[in-house]
PDB file of C-alpha atoms in Angstrom:
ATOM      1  CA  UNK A   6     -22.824 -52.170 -21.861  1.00 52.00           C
ATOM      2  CA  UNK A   7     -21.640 -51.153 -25.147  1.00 52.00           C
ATOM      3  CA  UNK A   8     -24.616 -48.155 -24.810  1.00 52.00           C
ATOM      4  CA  UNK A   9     -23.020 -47.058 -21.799  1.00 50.00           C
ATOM      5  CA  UNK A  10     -19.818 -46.812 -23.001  1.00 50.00           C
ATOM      6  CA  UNK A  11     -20.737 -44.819 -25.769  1.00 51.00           C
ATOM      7  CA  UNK A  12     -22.746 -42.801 -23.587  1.00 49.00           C
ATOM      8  CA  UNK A  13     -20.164 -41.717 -21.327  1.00 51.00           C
ATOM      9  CA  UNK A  14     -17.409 -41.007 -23.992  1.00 50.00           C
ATOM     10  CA  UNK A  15     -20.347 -38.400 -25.913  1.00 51.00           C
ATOM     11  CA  UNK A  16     -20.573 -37.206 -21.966  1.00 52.00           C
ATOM     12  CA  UNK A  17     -16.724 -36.484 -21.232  1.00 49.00           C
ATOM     13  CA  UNK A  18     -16.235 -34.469 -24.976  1.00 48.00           C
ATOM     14  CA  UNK A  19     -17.594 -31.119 -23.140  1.00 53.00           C
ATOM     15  CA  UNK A  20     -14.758 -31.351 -20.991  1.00 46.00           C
ATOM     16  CA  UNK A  21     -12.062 -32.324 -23.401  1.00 45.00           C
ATOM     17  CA  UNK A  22     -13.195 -30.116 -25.997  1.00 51.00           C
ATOM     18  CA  UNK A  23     -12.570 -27.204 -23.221  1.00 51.00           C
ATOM     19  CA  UNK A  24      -9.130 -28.548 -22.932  1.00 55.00           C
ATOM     20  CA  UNK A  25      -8.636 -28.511 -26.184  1.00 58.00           C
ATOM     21  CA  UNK A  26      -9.888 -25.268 -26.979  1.00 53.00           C
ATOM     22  CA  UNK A  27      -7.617 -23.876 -24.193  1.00 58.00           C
ATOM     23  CA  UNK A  28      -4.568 -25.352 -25.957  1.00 65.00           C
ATOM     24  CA  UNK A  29      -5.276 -24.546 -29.252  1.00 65.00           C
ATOM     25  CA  UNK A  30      -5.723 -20.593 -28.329  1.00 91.00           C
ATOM     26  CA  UNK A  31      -2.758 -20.499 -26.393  1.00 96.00           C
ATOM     27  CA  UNK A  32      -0.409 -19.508 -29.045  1.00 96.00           C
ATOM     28  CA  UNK A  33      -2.577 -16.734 -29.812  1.00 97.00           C
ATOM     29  CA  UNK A  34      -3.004 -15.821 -26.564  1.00 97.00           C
ATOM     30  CA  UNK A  35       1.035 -15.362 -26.193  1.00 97.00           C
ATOM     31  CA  UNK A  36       1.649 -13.496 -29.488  1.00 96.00           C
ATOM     32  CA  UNK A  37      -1.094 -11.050 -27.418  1.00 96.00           C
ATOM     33  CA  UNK A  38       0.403 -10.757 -24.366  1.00 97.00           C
ATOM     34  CA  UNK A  39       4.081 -10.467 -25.547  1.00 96.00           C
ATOM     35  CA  UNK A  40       4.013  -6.702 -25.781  1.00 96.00           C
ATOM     36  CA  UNK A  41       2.635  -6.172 -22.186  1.00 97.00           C
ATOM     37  CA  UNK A  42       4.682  -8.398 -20.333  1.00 98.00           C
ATOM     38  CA  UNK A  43       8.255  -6.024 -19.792  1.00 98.00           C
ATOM     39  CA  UNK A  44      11.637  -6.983 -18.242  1.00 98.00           C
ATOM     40  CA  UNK A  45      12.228  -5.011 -15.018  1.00 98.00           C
ATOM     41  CA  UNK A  46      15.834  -4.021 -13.457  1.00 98.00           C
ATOM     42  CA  UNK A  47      17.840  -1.109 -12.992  1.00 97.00           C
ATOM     43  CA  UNK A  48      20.700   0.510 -15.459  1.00 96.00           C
ATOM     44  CA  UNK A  49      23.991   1.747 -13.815  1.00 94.00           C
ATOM     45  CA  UNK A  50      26.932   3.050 -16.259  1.00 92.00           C
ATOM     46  CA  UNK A  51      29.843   1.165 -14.027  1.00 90.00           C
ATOM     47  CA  UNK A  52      27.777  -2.171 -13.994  1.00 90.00           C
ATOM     48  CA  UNK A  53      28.642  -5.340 -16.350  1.00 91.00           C
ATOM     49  CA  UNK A  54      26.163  -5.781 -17.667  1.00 93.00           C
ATOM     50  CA  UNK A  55      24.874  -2.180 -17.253  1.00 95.00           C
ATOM     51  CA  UNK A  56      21.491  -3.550 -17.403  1.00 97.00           C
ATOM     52  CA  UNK A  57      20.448  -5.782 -14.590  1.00 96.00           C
ATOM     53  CA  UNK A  58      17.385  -7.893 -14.975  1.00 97.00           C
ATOM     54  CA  UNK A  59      15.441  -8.046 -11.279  1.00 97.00           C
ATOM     55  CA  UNK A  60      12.281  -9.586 -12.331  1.00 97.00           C
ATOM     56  CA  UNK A  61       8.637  -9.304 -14.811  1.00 98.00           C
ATOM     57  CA  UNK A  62       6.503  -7.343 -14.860  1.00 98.00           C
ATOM     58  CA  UNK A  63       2.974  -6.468 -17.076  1.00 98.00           C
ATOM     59  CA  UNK A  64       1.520  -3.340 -18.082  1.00 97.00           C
ATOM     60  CA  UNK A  65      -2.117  -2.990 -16.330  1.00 95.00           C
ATOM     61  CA  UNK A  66      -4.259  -0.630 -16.062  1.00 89.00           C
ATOM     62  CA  UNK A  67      -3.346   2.684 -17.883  1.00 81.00           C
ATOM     63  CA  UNK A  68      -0.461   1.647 -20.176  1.00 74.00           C
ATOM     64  CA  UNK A  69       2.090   3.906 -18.741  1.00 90.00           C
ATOM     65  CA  UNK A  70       1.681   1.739 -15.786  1.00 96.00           C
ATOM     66  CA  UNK A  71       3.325  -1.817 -14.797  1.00 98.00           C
ATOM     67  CA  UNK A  72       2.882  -4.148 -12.107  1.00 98.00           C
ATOM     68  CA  UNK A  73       5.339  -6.337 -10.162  1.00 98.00           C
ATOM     69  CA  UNK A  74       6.796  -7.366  -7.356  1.00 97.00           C
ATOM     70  CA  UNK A  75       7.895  -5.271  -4.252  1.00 96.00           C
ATOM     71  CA  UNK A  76      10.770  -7.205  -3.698  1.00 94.00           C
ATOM     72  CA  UNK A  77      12.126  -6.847  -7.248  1.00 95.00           C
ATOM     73  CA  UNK A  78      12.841  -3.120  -6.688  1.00 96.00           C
ATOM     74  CA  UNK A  79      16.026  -2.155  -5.850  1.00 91.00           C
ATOM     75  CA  UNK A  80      17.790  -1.386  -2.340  1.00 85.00           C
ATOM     76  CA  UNK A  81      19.827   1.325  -2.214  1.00 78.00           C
ATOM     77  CA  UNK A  82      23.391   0.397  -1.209  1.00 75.00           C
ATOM     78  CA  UNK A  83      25.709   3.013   0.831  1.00 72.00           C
ATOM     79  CA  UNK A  84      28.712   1.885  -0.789  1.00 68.00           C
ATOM     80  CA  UNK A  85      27.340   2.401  -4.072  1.00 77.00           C
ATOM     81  CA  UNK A  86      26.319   5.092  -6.947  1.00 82.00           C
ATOM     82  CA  UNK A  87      22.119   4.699  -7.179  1.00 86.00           C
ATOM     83  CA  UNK A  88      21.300   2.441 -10.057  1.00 92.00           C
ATOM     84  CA  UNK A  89      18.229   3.518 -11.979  1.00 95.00           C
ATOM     85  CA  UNK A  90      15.129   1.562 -11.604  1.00 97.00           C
ATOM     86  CA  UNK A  91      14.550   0.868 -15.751  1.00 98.00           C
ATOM     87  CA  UNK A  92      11.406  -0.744 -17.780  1.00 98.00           C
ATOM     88  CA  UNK A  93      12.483  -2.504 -20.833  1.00 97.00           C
ATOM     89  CA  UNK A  94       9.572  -2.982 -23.518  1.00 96.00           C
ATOM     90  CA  UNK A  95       8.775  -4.962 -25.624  1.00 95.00           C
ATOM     91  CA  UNK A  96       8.822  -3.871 -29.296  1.00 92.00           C
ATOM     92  CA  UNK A  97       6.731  -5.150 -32.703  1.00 86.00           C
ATOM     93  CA  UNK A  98      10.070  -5.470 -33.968  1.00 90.00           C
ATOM     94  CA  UNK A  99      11.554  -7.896 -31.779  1.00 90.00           C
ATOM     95  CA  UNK A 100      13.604  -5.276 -30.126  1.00 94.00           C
ATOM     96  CA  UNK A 101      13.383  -3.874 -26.385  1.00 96.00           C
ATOM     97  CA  UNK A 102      12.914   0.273 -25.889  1.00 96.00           C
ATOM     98  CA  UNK A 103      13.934   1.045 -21.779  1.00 96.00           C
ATOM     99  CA  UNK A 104      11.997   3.379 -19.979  1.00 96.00           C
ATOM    100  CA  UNK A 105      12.796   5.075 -17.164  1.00 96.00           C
ATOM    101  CA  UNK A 106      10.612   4.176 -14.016  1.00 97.00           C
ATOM    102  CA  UNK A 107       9.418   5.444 -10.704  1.00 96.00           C
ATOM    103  CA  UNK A 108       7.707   3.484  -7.954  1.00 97.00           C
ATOM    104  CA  UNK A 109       3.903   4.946  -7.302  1.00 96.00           C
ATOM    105  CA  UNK A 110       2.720   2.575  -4.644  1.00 96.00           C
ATOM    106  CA  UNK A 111       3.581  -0.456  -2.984  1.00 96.00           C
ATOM    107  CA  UNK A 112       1.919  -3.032  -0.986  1.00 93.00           C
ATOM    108  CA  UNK A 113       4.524  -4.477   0.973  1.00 88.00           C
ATOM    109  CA  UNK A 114       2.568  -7.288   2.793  1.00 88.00           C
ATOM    110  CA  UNK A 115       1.134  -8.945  -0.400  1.00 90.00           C
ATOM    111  CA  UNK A 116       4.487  -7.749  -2.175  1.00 93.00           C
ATOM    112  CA  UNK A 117       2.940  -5.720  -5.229  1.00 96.00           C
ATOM    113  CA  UNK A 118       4.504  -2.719  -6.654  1.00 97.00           C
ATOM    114  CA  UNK A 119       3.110  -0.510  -8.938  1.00 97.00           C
ATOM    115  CA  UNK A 120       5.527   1.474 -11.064  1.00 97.00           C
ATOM    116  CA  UNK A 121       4.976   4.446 -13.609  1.00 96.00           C
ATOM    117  CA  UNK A 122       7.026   4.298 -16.677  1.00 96.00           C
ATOM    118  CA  UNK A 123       8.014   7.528 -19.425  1.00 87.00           C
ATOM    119  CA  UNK A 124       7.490   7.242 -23.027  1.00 84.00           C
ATOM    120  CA  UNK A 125       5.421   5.299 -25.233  1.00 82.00           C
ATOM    121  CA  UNK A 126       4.536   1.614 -23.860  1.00 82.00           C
ATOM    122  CA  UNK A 127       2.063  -1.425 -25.287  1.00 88.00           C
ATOM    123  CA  UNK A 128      -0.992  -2.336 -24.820  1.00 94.00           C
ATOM    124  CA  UNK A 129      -1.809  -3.513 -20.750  1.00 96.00           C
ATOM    125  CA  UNK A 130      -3.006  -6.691 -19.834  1.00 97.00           C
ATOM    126  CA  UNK A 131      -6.996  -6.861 -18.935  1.00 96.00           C
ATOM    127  CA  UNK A 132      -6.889  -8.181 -15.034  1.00 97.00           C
ATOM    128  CA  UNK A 133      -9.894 -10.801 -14.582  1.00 97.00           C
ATOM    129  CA  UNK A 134     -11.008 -11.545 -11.656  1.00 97.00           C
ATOM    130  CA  UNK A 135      -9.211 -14.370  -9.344  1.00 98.00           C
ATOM    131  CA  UNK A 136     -12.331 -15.335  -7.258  1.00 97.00           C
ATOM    132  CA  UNK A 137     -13.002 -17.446 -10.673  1.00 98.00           C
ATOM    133  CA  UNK A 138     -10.130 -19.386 -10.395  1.00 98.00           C
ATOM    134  CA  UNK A 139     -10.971 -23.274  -9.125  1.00 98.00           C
ATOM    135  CA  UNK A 140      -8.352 -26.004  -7.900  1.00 98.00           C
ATOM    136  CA  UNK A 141      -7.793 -27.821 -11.324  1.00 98.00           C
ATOM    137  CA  UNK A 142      -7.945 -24.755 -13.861  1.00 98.00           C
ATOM    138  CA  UNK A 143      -5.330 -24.676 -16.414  1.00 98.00           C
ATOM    139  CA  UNK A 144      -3.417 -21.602 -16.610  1.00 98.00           C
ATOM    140  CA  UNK A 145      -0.244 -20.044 -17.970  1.00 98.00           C
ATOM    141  CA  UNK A 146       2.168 -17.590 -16.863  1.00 98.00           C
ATOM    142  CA  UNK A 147       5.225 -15.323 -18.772  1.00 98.00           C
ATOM    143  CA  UNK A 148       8.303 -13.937 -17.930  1.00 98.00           C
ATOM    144  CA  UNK A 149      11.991 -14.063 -17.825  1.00 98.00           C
ATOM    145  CA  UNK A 150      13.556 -16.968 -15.616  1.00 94.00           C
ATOM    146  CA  UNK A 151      16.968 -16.819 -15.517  1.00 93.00           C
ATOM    147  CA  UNK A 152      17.253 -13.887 -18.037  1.00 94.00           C
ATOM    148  CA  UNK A 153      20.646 -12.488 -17.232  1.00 92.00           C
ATOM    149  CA  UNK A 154      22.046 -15.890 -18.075  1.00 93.00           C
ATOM    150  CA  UNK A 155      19.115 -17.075 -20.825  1.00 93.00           C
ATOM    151  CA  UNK A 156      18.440 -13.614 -22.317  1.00 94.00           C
ATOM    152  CA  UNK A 157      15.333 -11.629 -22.090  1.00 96.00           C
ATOM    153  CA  UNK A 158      13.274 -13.731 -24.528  1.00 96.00           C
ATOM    154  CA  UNK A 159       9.380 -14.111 -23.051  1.00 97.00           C
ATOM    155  CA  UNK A 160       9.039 -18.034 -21.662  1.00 97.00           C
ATOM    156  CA  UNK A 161       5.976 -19.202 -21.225  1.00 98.00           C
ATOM    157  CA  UNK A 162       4.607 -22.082 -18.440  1.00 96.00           C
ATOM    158  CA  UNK A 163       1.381 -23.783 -18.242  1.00 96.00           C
ATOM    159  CA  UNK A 164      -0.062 -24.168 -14.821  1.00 96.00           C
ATOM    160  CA  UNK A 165      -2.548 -26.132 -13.154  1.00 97.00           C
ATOM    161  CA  UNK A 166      -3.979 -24.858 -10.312  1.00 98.00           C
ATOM    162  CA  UNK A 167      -2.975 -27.242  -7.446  1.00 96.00           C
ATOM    163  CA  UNK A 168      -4.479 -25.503  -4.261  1.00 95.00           C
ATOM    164  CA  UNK A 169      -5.917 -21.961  -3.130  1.00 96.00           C
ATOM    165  CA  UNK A 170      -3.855 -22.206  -0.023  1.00 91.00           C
ATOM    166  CA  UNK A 171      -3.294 -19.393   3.050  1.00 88.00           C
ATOM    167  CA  UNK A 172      -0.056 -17.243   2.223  1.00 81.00           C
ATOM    168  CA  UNK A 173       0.904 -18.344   5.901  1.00 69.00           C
ATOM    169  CA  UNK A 174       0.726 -22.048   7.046  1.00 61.00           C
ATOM    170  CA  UNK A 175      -0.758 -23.004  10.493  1.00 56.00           C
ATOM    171  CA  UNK A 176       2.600 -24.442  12.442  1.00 53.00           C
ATOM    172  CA  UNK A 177       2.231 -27.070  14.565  1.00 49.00           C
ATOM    173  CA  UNK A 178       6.181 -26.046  15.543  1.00 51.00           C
ATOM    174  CA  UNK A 179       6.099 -22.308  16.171  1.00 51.00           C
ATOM    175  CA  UNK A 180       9.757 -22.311  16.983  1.00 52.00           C
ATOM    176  CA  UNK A 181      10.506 -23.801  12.938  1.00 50.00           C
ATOM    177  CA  UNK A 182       9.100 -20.320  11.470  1.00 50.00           C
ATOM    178  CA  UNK A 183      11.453 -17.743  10.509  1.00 53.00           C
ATOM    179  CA  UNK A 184      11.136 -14.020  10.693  1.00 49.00           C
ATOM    180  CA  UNK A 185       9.097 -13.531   7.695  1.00 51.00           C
ATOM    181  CA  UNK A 186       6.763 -15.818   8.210  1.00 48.00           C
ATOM    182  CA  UNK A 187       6.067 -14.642  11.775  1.00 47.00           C
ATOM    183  CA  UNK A 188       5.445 -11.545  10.423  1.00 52.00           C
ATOM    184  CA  UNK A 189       3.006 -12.261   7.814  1.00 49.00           C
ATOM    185  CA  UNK A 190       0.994 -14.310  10.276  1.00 50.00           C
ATOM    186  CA  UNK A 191       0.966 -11.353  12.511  1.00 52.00           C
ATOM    187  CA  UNK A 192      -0.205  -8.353   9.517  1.00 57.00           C
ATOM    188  CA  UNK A 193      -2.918 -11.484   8.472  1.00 65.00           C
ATOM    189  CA  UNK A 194      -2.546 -14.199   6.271  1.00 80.00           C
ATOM    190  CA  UNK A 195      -4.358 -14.295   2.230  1.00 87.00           C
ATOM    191  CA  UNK A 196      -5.141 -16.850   0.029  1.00 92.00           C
ATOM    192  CA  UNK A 197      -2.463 -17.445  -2.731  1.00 94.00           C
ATOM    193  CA  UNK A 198      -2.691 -19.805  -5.853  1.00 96.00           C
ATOM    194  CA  UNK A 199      -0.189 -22.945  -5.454  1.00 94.00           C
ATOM    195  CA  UNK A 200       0.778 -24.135  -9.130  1.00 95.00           C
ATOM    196  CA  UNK A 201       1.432 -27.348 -10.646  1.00 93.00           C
ATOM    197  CA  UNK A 202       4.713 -26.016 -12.392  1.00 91.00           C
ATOM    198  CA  UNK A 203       8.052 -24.665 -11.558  1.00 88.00           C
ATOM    199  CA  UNK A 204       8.883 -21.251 -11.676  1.00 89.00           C
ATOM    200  CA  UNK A 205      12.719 -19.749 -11.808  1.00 89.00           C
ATOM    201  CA  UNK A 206      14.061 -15.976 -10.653  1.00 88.00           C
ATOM    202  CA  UNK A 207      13.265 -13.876 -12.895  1.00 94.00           C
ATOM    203  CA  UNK A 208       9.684 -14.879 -13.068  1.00 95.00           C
ATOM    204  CA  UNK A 209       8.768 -12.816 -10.268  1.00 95.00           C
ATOM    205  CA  UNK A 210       6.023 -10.020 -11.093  1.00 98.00           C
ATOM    206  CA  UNK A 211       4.868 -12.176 -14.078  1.00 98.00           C
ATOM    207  CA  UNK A 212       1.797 -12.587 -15.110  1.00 99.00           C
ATOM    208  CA  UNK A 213      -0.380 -15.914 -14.052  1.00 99.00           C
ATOM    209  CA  UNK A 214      -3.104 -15.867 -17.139  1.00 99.00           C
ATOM    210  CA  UNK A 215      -6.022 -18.148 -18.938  1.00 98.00           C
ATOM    211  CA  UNK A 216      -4.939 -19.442 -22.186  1.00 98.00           C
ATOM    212  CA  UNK A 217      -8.160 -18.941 -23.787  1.00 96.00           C
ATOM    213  CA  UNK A 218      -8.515 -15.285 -22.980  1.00 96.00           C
ATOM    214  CA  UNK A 219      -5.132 -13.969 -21.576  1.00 98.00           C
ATOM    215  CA  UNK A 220      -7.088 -11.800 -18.581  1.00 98.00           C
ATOM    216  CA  UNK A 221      -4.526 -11.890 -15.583  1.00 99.00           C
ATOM    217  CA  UNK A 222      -5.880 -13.743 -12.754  1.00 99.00           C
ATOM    218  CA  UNK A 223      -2.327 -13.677 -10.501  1.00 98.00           C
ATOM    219  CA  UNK A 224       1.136 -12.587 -10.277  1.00 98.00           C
ATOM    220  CA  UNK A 225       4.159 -14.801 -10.066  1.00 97.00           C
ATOM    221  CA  UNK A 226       6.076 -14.607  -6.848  1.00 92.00           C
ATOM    222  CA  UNK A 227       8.953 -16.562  -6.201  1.00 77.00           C
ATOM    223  CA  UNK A 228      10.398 -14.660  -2.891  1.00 69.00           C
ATOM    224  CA  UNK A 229       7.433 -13.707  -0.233  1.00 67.00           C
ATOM    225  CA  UNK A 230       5.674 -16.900  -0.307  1.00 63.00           C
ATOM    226  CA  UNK A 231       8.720 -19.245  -0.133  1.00 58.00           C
ATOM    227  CA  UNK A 232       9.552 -17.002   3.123  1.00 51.00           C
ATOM    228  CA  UNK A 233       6.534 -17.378   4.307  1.00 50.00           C
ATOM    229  CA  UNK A 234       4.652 -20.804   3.721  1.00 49.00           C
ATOM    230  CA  UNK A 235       7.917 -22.573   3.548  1.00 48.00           C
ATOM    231  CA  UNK A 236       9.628 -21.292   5.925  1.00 46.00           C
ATOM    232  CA  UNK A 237      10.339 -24.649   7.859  1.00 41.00           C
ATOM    233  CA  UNK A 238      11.800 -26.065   5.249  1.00 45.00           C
ATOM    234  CA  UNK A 239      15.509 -26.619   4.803  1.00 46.00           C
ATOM    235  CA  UNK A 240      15.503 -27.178   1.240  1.00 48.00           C
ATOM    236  CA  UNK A 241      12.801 -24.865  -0.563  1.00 47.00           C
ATOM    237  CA  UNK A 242      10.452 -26.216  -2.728  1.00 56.00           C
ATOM    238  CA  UNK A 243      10.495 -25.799  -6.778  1.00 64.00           C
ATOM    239  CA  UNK A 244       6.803 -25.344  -6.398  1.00 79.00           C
ATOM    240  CA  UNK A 245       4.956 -22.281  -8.122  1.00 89.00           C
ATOM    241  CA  UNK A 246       2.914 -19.817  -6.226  1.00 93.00           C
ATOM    242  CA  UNK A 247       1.121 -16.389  -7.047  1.00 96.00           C
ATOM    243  CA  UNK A 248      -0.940 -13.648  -5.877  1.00 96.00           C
ATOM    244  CA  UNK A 249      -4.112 -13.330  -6.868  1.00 97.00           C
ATOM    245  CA  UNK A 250      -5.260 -10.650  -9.002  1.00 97.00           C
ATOM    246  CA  UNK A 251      -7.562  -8.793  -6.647  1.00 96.00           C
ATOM    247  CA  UNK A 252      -4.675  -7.930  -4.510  1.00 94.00           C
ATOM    248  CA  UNK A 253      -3.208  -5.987  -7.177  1.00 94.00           C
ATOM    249  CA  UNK A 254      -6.895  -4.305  -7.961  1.00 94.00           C
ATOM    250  CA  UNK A 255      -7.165  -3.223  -4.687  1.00 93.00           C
ATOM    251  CA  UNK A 256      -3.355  -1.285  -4.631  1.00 92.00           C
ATOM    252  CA  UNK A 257      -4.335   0.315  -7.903  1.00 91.00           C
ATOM    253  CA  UNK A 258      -7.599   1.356  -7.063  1.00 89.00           C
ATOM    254  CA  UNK A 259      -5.909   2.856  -4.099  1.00 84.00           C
ATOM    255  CA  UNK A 260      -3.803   4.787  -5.846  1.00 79.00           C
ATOM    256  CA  UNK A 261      -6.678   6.412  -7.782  1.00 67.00           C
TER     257      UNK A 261
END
């Protein structure tokens, strides 16, 4: 008996030295990503504070370039002077440099924007790809919850992976979904990531990542899939969800 139980405690250290490993690189990992992951919002001279923090977003691709969420952009109000949509990155000195931005694609129905920024930016994130993720895996994400009340200091989450769910529920009540979840069942339903851990706004358009490697396998989004898979309920959820990473491939390689 005592064999056995020897046996299976030299047969579980695999697994718990992955864990381990995973945790121990995660600081590393961080210090890494800090200078890709950028605060996104829009600057106006008769706004207090002139800056306005919308959401997160990460440099991919070429590093002039940064994904987030569509929904984070802003909407034009009539009343209003246009506010400038603004990148604010992230600097070896602990400082932020803002960059003015312009929108070069979106993909409203997974809500993924892809924005060109001016200037001199970091080094962008290395997207992985998502089909690798399994229920169970132990991820991170980054970003700025509550940053026009916190401050714009990077916050990191770990994550489990809880379920690779449909972006749109089946209903056994049609008449309980609201307008945006009838029409993301109609334009076709995708799988999203549902995460052990609670995300706040601001973390939209920030980047869902492995600890060991920091390759992006997701974004954040706290807006389209609330509106969407929980759209019965009266009382949102504080759970976590994110797009996966191949979404965003596919707008960018569009955009080629």
């Amino acid at each position: 008996m005592q064999r056995r139980h020897c046996l299976g405690m030299i047969g579980s250290l695999p697994l718990w030295g992955a864990v381990g490993l995973a945790r121990a690189a995660l600081p590393d990992t961080v210090s890494r990503m800090k200078p890709s992951v950028v605060l996104v919002g829009t600057w106006r001279d008769t706004d207090s504070p002139r800056f306005q923090l919308r959401g997160t977003g990460f440099l991919a691709g070429r590093a002039s370039q940064v994904v987030t969420c569509a929904h984070v952009l802003p909407v034009p109000q009539e009343s209003e002077p246009p506010a400038q949509l603004v990148v604010q990155v992230w600097q070896r000195d602990s400082t932020w440099s803002m960059r003015q931005a312009r929108v070069l694609g979106t993909e409203r129905h997974g809500d993924i924007a892809l924005l060109g920024i001016e200037g001199p930016a970091g080094p962008p994130a290395r997207l992985g790809d998502s089909s690798t993720v399994r229920e169970g895996d132990d991820l991170a994400f980054m970003g700025f919850p509550i940053g026009n009340v916190l401050g714009y200091a990077h916050v990191v989450h770990r994550a489990m992976v809880s379920s690779i769910a449909t972006s749109v529920p089946p209903s056994p009540d049609a008449d309980r979904l609201r307008g945006s979840a009838i029409r993301g069942a109609r334009e076709g339903t995708f799988d999203i990531f549902q995460l052990d851990a609670v995300a706040y706004p601001g973390n939209s358009g920030g980047p869902l990542f492995r600890p060991e490697t920091g390759e992006v396998v997701g974004m954040m989004n706290m807006v389209l899939i609330k509106g969407t898979r929980e759209s019965a309920l009266s009382q949102p959820s504080g759970i976590a969800y994110a797009i996966p990473s191949a979404r965003v491939n596919e707008l960018m390689t569009g955009l080629r």
